[in-house]
Short mmCIF file of C-alpha atoms and ligand atoms in Angstrom, two decimals:
data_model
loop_
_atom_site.label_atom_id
_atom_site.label_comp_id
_atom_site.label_asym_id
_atom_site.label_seq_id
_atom_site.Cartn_x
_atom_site.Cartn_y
_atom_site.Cartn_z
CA UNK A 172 -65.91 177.16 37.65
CA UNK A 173 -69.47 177.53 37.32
CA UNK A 174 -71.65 178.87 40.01
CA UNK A 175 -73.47 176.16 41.17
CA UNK A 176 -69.80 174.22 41.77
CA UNK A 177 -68.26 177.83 43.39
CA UNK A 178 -71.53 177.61 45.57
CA UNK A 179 -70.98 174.18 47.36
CA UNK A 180 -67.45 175.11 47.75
CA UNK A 181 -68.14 177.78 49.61
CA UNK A 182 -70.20 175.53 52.23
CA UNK A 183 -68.01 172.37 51.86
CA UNK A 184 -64.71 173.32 51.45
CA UNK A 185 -62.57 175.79 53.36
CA UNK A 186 -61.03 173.12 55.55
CA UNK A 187 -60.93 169.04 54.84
CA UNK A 188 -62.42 168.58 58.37
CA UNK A 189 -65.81 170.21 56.86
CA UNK A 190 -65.62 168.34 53.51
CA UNK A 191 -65.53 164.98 56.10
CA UNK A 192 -67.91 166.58 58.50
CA UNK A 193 -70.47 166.43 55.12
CA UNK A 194 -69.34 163.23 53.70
CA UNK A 195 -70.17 161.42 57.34
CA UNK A 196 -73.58 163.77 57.10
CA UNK A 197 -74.20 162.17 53.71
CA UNK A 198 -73.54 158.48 54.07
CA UNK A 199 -76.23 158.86 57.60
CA UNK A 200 -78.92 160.75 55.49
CA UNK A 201 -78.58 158.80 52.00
CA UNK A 202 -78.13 155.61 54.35
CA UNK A 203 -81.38 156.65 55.68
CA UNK A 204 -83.28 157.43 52.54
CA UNK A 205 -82.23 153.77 51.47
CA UNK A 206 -83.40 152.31 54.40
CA UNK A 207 -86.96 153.79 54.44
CA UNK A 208 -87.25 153.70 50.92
CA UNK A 209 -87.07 149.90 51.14
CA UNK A 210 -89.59 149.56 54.07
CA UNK A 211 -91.75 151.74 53.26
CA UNK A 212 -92.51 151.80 49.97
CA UNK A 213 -94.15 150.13 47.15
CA UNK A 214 -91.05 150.13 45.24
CA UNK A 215 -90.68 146.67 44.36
CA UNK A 216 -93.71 145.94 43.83
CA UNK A 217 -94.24 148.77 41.18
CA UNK A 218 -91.32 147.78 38.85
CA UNK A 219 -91.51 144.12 39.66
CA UNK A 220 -95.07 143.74 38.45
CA UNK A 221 -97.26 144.75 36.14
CA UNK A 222 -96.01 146.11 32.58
CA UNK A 223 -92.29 145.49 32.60
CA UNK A 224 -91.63 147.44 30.15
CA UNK A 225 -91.94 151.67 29.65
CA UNK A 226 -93.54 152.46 26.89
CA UNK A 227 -92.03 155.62 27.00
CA UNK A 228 -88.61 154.41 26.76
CA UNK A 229 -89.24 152.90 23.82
CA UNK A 230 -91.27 155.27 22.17
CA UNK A 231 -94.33 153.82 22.00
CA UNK A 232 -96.27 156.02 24.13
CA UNK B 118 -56.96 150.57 28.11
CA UNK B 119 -57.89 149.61 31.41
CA UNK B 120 -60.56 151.91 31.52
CA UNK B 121 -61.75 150.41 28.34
CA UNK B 122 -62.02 146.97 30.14
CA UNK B 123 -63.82 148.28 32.79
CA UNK B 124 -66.69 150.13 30.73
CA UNK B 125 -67.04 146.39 28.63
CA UNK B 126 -67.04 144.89 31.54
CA UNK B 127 -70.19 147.16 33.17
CA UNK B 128 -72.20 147.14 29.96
CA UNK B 129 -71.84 143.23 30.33
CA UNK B 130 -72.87 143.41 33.56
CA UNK B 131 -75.80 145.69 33.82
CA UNK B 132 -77.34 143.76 30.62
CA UNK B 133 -76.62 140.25 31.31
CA UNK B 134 -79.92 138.56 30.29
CA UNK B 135 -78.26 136.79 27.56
CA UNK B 136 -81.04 134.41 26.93
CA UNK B 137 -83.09 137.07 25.88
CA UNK B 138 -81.39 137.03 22.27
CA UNK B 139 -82.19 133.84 21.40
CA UNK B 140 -85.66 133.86 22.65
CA UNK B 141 -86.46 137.53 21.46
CA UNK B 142 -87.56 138.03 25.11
CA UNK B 143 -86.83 140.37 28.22
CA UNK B 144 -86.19 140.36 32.00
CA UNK B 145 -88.88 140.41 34.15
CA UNK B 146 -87.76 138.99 37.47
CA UNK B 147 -87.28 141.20 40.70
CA UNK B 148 -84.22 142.38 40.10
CA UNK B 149 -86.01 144.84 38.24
CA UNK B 150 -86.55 146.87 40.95
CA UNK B 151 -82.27 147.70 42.05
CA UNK B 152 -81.41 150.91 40.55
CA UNK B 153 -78.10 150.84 38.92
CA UNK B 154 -76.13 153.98 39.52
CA UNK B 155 -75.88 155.00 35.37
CA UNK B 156 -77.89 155.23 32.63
CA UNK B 157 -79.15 151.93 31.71
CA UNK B 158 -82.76 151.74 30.62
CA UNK B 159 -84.68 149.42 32.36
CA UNK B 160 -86.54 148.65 28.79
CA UNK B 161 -83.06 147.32 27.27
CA UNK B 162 -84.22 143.68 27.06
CA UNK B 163 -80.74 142.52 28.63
CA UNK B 164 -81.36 144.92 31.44
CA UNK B 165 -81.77 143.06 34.51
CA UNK B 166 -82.01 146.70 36.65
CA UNK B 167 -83.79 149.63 36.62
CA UNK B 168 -82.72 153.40 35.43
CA UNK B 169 -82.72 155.91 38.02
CA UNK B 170 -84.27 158.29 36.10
CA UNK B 171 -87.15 156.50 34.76
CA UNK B 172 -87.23 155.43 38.48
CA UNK B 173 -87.11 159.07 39.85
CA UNK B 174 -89.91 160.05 37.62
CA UNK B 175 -91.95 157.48 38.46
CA UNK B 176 -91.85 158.22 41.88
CA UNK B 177 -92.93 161.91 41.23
CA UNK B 178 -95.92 160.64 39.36
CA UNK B 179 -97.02 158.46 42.18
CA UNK B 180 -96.85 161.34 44.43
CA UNK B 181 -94.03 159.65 46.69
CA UNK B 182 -90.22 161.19 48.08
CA UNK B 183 -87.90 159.30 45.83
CA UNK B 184 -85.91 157.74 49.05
CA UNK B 185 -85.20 154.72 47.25
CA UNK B 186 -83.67 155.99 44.29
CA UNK B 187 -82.08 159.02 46.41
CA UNK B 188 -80.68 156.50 48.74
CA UNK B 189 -79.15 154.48 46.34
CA UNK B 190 -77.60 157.39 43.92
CA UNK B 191 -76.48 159.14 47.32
CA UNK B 192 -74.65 156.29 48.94
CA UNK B 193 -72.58 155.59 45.65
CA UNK B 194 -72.20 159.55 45.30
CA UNK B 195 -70.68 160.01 48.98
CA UNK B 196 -68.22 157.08 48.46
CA UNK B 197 -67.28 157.86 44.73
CA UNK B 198 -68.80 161.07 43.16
CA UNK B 199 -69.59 160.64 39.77
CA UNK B 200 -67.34 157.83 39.30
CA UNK B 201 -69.75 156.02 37.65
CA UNK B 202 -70.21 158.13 35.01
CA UNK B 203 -66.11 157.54 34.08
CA UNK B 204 -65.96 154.29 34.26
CA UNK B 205 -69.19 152.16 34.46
CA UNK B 206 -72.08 154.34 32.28
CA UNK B 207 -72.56 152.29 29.06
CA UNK B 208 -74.14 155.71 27.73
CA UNK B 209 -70.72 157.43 28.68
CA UNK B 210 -68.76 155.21 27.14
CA UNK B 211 -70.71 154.87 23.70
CA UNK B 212 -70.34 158.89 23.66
CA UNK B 213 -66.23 158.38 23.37
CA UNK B 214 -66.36 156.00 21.39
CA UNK B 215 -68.21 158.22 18.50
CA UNK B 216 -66.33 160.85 19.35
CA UNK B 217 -63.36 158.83 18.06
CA UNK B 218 -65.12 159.31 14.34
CA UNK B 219 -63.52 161.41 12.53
CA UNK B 220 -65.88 164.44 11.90
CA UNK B 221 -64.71 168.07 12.46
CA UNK B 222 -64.44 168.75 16.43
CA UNK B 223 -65.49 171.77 18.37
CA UNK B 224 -65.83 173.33 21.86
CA UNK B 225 -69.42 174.57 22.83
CA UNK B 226 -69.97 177.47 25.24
CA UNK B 227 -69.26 176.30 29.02
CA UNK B 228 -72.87 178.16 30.32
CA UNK B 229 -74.81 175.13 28.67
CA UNK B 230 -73.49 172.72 31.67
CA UNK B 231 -76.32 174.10 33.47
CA UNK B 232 -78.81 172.74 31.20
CA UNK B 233 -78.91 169.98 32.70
CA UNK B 234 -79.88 171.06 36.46
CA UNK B 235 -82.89 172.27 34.33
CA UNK B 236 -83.54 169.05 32.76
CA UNK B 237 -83.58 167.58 36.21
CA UNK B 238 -85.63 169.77 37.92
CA UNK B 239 -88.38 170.94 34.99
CA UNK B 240 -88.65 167.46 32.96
CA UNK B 241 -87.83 165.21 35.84
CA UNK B 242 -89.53 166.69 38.30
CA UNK B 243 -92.68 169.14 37.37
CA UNK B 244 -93.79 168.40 34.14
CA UNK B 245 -93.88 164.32 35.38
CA UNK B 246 -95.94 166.03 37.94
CA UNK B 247 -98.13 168.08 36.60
CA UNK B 248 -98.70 165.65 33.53
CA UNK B 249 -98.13 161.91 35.21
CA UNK B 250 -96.03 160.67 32.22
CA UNK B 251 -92.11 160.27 32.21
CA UNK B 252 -90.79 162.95 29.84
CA UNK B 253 -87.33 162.56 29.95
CA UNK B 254 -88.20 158.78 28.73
CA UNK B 255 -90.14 160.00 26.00
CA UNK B 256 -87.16 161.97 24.69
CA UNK B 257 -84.24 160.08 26.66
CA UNK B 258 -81.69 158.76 23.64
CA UNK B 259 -80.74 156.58 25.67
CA UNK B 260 -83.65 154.95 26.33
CA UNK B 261 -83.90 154.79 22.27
CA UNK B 262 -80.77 153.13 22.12
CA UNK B 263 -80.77 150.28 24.62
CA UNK B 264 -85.24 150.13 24.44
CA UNK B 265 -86.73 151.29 21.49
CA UNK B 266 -84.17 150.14 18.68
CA UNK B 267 -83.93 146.55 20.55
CA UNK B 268 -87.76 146.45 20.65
CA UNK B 269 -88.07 147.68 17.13
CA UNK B 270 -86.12 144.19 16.33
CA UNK B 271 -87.40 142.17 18.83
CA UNK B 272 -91.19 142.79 17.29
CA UNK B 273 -89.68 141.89 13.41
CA UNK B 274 -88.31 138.93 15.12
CA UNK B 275 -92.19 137.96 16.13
CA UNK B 276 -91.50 138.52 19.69
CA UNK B 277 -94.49 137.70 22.45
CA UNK B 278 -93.73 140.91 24.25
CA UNK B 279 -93.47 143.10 20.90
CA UNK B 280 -96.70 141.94 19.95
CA UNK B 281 -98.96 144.98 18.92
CA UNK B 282 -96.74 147.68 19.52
CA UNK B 283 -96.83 150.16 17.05
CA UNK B 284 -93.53 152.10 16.75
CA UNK B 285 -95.19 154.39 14.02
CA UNK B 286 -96.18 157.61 16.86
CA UNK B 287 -94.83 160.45 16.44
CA UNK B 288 -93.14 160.03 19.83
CA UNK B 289 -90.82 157.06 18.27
CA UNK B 290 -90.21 159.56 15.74
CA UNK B 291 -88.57 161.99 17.94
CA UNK B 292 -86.70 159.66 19.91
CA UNK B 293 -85.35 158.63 16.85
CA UNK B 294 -84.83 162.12 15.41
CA UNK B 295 -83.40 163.22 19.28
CA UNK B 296 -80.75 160.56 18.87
CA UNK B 297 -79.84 160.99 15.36
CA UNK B 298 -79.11 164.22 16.22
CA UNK B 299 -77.24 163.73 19.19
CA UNK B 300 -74.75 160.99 17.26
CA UNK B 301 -73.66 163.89 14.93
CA UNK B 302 -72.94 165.97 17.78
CA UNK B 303 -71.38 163.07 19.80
CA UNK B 304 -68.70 162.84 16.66
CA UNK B 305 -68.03 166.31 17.06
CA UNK B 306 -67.75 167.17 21.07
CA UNK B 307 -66.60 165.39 23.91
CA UNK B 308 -69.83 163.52 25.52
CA UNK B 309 -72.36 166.38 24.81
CA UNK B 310 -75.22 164.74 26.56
CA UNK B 311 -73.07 164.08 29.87
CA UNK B 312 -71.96 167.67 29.92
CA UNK B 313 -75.14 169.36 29.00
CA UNK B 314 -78.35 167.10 29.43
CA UNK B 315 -77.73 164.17 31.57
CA UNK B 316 -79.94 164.68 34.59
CA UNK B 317 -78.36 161.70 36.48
CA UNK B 318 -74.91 163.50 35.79
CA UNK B 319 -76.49 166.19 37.29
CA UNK B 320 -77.33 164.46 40.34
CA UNK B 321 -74.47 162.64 41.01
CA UNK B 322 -72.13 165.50 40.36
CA UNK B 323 -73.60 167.10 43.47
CA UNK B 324 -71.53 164.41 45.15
CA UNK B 325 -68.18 164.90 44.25
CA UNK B 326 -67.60 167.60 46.69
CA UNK B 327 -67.61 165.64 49.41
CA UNK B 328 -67.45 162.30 48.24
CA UNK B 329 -64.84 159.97 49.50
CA UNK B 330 -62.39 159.55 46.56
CA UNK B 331 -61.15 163.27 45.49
CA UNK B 332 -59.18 164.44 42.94
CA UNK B 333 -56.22 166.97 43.68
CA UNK B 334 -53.70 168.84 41.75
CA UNK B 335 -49.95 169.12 42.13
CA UNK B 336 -49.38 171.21 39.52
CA UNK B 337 -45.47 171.44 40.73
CA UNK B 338 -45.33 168.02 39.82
CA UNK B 339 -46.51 168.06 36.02
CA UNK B 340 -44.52 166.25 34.04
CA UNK B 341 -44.83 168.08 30.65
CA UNK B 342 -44.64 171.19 32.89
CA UNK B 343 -41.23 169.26 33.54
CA UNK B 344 -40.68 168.39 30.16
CA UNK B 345 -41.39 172.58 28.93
CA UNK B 346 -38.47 173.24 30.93
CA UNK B 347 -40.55 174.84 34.14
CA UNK B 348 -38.78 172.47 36.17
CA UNK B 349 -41.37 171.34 38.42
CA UNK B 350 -42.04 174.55 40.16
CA UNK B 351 -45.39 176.00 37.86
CA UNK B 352 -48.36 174.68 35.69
CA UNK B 353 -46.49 175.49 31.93
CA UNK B 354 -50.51 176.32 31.02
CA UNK B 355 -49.40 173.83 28.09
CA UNK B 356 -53.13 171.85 28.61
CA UNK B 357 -52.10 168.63 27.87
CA UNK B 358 -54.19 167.33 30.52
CA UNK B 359 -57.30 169.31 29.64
CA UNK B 360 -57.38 167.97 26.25
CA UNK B 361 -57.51 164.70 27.58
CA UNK B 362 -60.28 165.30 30.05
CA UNK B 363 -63.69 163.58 27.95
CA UNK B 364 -65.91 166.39 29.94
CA UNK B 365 -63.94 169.40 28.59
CA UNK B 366 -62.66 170.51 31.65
CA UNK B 367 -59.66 172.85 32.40
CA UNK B 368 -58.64 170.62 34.59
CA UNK B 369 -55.95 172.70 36.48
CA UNK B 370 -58.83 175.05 37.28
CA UNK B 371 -61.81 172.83 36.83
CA UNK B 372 -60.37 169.48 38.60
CA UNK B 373 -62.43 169.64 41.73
CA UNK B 374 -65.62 170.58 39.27
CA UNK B 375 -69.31 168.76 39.99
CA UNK B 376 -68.47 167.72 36.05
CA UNK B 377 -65.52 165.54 36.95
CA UNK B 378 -66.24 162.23 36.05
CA UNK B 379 -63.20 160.86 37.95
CA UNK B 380 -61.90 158.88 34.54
CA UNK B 381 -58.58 159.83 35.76
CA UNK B 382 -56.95 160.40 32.38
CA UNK B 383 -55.68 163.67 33.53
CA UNK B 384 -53.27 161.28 36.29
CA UNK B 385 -51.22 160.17 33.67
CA UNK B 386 -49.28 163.80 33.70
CA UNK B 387 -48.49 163.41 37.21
CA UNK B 388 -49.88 167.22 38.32
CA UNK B 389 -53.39 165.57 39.36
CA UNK B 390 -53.75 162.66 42.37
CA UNK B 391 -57.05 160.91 43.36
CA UNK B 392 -57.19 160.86 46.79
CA UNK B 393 -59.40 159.58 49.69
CA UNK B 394 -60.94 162.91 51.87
CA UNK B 395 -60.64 161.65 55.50
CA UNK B 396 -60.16 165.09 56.56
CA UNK B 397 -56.06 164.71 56.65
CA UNK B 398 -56.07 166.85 53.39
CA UNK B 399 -52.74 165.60 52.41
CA UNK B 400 -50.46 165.50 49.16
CA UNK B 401 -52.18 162.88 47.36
CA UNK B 402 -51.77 159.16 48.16
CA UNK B 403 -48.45 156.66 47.79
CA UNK B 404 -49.87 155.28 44.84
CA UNK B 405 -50.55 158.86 43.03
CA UNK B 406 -46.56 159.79 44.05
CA UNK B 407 -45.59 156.42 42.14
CA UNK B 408 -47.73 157.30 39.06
CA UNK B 409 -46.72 160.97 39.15
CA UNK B 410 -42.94 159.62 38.93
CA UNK B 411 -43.48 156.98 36.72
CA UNK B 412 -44.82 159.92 34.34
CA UNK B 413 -41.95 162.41 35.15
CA UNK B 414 -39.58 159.72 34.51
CA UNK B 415 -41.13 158.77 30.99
CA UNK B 416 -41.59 162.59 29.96
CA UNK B 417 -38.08 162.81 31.09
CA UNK B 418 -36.84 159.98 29.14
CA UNK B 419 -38.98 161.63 25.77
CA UNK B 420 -37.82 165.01 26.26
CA UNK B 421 -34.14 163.91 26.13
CA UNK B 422 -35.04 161.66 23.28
CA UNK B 423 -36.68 164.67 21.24
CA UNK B 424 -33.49 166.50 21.81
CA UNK B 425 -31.32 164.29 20.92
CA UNK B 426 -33.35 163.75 17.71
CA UNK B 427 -33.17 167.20 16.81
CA UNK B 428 -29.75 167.74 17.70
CA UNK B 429 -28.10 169.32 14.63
CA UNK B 430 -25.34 166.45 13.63
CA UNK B 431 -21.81 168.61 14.27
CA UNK B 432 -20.11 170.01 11.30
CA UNK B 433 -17.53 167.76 9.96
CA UNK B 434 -14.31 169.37 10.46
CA UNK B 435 -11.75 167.24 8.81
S1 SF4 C 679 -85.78 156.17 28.71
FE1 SF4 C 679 -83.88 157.01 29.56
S2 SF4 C 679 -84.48 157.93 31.51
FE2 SF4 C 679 -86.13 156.57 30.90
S3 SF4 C 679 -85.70 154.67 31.96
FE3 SF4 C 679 -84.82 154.56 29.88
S4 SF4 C 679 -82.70 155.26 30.12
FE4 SF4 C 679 -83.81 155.89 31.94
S1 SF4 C 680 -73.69 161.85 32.74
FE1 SF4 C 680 -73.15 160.49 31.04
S2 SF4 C 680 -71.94 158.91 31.97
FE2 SF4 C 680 -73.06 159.92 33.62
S3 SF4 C 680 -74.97 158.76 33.87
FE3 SF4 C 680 -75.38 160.40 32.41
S4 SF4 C 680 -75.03 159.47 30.40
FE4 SF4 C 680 -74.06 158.17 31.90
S1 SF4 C 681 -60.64 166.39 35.34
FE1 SF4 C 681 -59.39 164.53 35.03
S2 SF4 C 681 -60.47 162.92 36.16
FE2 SF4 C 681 -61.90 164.62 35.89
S3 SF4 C 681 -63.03 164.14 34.03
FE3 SF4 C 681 -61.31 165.45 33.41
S4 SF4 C 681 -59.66 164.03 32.87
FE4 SF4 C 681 -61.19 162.85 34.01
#
């Protein structure tokens, strides 16, 4: 197992009432993130607009 | 198979703007701004969503948190882990599917899985911001794939949007080069880039250790264990199952891994459940019992059928 994996183990998961305990801490904080990333931020506007397409993606710039 | 279905079904789905073909055109309605949960580049003309990665980047350039694109990855990631990756990721899928070709196949050394926390956090993150361009794009093979090959076609077809684009930099050149080179290596090792560059892999792999679906291992209850003659009670180190897992894992040591892509091939030998962590722990769920059973029965029924096959025929004594 490689470190990084042996790492959140060790903080996740010596007993399944901690591996819940940080899946109920996860759904809050990326529920969060969601929310303020949609009201607060140009998001849509950036990728709905303008050039539609990346020119990086498709290699030509 | 029905894993199969699924993964058609997804590509379908994530690049649905049919009437682009036809009209040698490409989305550009709002829906451009939903981040899917796999790699799926927003420049695919079918695309109707957006990359998270090209996403992710772009927020770094505009100097803003990536809560959006966080938010989104995070809330699939605590339900499912990396899920996606097994059974929705048109990239994923097109990896097994040259991997079926039949080229010579080897193993690569297990310390390059952590490439790709280093593609995540040096190309992703500091050179976007320190030069304000999307790197990983520029060299993404994905993004060559599903945007620049389409493109390529869509501008010999006289397409609007293709108009003046010239594919000749050197940067088309290396995407090209990047994904030539990544096909041969596809044919020869299970999905190379998942394992070793993907930075959404990465990402969502965080995820699986507390996700909501887990994966477990009985390995009392494998049935080629069974079969070996260890009678249920130890792993017969046989790895069946690992040679079936697409990422390469050992997957009576490895099951739990932040590479697990949850494609649940290693189920079908009855020493590995999915479950759902609640906190009961628990020894798998009614449905993983059935399955494991189903599988005992059928390596019991193939076992008996392989001795009986090689059953010397008795001497004929008359
Ligand atoms: S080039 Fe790759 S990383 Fe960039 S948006 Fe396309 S698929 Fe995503
Ligand atoms: S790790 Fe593989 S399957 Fe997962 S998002 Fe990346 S390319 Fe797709
Ligand atoms: S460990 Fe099992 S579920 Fe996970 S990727 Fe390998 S075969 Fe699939």
């Amino acid at each position: 197992m490689c470190p990084l994996s042996k790492a959140i183990d060790f903080l996740v998961k010596p007993d399944p009432a901690r591996t819940a305990t940080f899946f109920v801490i996860g759904l809050v904080v990326f529920e969060a993130f969601l929310i303020v990333g949609l009201v607060t931020e140009h998001f849509w506007e950036t990728l709905s607009n303008g050039a539609m397409i990346c020119l990086s993606c498709i290699g030509v710039g | 198979m029905k894993r199969r279905i699924v993964q058609f079904i997804a590509l379908l789905f994530t690049n649905s703007y049919f009437v682009a073909i036809p009209r040698a055109t490409f989305y550009q309605g709002a829906l451009k701004g939903v981040c899917v949960p796999v790699l799926n580049c927003y420049a695919c003309p079918l695309a109707w969503g957006s990359c998270p990665i090209g996403a992710l980047q772009h927020f770094v350039i505009i100097r803003q948190f990536p809560f959006y694109v966080l938010g989104i990855l995070g809330l699939v990631g605590v339900f499912v882990g990396r899920f996606p990756c097994g059974w929705l990721c048109p990239f994923g899928w097109f990896q097994e599917i040259v991997y079926k070709l039949k080229l010579p196949k080897f193993s690569a050394p297990n310390w390059l899985r952590h490439m790709k926390y280093v593609v995540l956090v040096v190309v992703c993150g500091l050179v976007a911001w320190w030069t304000y361009e999307p790197w990983f794009c520029k060299i993404c093979p994905a993004g060559t794939l599903e945007g620049g090959l389409p493109w390529l076609l869509w501008q010999a077809r006289g397409s609007e949007g293709a108009e003046g684009m010239s594919f000749l930099t050197w940067v088309f050149g290396l995407k090209v080069l990047i994904l030539a080179a990544l096909v041969l290596l596809m044919g020869m090792m299970r999905r190379p880039f998942c394992r070793f560059v993907c930075p959404l892999g990465a990402l969502l792999g965080l995820t699986n250790k507390f996700s909501l679906l887990q994966m477990d291992t009985h390995l009392d209850d494998c049935a080629i264990a069974y079969a070996l003659g260890s009678d249920f009670k130890n792993c017969a180190s046989c790895m069946h199952c690992s040679k079936d897992c697409p990422m390469g894992l050992k997957v009576p040591e490895e099951i739990g891994s932040v590479d697990c892509i949850r494609c649940m091939n290693c189920t079908s030998y009855g020493s590995v459940y999915w479950k759902m962590n609640l906190g009961q722990g628990g020894r798998g769920t009614d449905r993983g019992r059935a399955e494991a059973a189903a599988a005992r029965g059928a390596a019991r029924e193939a076992a008996t059928a392989t001795e009986t096959a090689e059953k010397p025929e008795a001497p004929d004594s008359s």
